[in-house]
C-alpha atoms as one frame of an Amber mdcrd trajectory, in Angstrom:
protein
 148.931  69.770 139.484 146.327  67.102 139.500 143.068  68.561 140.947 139.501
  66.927 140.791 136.780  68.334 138.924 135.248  70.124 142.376 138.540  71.739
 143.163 138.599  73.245 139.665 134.979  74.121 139.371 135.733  76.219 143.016
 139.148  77.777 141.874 137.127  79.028 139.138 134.541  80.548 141.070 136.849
  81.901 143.469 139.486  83.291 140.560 136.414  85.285 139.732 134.927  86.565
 142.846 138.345  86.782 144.930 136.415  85.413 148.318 133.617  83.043 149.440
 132.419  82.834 152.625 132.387  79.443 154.715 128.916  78.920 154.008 128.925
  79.317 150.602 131.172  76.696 149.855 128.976  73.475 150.321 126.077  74.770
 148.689 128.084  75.841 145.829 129.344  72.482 145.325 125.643  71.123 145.579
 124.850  73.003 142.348 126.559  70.633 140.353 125.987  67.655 142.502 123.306
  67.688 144.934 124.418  64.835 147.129 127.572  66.539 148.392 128.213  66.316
 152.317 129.850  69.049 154.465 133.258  66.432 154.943 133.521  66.259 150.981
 133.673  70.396 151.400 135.813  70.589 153.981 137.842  67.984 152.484 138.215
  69.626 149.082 139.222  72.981 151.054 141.786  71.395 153.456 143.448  69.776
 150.169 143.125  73.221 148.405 144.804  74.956 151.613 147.491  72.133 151.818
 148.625  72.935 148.259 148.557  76.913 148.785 145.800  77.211 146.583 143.339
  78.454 148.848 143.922  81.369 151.706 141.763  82.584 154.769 141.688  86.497
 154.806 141.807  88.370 158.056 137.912  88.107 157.966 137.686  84.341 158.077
 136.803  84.307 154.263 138.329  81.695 151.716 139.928  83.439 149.218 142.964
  83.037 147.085 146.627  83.604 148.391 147.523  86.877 146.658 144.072  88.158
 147.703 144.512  87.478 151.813 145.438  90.834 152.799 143.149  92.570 150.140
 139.501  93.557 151.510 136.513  91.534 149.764 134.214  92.386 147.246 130.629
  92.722 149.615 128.632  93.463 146.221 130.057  90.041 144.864 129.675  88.034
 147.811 126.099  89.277 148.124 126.044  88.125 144.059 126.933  84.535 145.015
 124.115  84.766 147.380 121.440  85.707 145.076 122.691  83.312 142.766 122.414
  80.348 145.272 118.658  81.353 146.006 118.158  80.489 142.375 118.605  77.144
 143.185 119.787  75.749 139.417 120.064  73.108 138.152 123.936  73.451 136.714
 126.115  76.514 136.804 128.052  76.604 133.512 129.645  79.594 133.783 130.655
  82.461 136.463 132.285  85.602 135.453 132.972  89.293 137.200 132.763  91.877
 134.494 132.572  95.207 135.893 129.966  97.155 135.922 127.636  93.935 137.112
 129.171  92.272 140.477 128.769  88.651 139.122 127.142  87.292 135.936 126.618
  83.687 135.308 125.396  81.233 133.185 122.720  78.801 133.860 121.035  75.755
 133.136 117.633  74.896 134.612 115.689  71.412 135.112 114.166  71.824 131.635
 117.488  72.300 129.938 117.020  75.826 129.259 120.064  78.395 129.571 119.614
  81.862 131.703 122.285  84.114 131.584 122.197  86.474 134.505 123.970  89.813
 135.429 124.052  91.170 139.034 123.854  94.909 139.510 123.758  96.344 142.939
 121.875 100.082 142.774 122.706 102.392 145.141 120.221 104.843 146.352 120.148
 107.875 144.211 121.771 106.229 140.685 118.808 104.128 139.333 118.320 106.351
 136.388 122.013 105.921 135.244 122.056 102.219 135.852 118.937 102.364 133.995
 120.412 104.249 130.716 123.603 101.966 131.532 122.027  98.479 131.345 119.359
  99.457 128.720 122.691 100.192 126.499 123.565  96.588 126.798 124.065  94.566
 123.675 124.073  90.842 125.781 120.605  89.301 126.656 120.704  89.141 130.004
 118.247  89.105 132.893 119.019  91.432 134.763 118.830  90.861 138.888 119.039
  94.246 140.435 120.026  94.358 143.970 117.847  97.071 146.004 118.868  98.489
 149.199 115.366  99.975 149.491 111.814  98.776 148.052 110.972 102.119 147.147
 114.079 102.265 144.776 112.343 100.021 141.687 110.347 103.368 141.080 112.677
 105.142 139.583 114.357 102.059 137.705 113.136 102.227 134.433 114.406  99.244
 132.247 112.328  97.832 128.623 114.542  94.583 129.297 113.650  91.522 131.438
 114.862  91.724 134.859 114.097  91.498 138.729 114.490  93.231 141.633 116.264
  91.628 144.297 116.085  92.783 148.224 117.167  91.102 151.543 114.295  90.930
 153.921 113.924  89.839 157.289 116.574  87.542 156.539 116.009  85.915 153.233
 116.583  87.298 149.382 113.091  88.144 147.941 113.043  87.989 144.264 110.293
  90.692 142.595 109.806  90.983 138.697 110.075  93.739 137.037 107.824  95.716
 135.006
């Protein structure tokens, strides 16, 4: 099948995260090229849709065709979030090894690479995703998703990583110690 470089670059993203939401899909595009309209989005996803590539799930999310009846992923979409309030430069690579929700592989502006892992905490289990991630052998940065300020307390982690929280609206970003 002869697909352009944007409809691969989103089949992989989606093959790893199983569903995007609507508005996800032009600024994921923009990563790679900043100058992308919302017709060149919703072009690439009616061609995508034409070829059964691309589904809509019973939630209105774009997802894959075996995945349409399947519920989505919330700590994954909430990953591609957090990773589109980065703002990078180029995303090089996306990947959905569990325990993390989403990692991903980043260039920035100065050429330097940042690979990321996503872990949601829920309340009560910061000191085994502590002992978890400390275990780690990769050099990540870790973004750990709060549901509650008061949770980075009882996070105790020697490697680099932030806290991330949703407030009034936006994703707040807060280093760690």
């Amino acid at each position: 099948m002869n697909l352009t470089g944007d409809q691969r670059y989103f089949l992989t993203i989606l093959g790893q995260t199983g569903f995007v939401r609507p508005d996800q899909v032009l600024p994921l595009l923009r990563i790679n090229e900043p100058g992308k309209e919302p017709g060149h989005a919703e072009a690439m996803l009616h061609r995508l849709r034409y070829l059964g590539l691309l589904s809509r799930s019973s939630e209105g999310l774009i997802c894959l065709p075996e995945f349409r009846d399947s519920a989505p992923d919330r700590e994954r979409l909430f990953a591609l979030d957090i990773l589109l309030a980065l703002a990078p430069a180029k995303l090089l690579q996306v990947s959905a090894p569990r325990p993390y929700a989403l990692c991903f592989l980043l260039e920035r502006q100065d050429g330097w690479l940042d690979h990321f892992a996503v872990m949601p905490i829920p309340v009560g289990h910061e000191a085994r995703v502590s002992q978890l991630l400390e275990a780690e052998p990769r050099n990540y940065v870790f973004l750990l998703a709060l549901e509650h300020m008061e949770q980075y307390r009882e996070v105790r982690l020697t490697r680099s990583h932030y806290f991330v929280l949703r407030q009034d609206g936006r994703l707040r970003f807060y280093k760690g110690g």
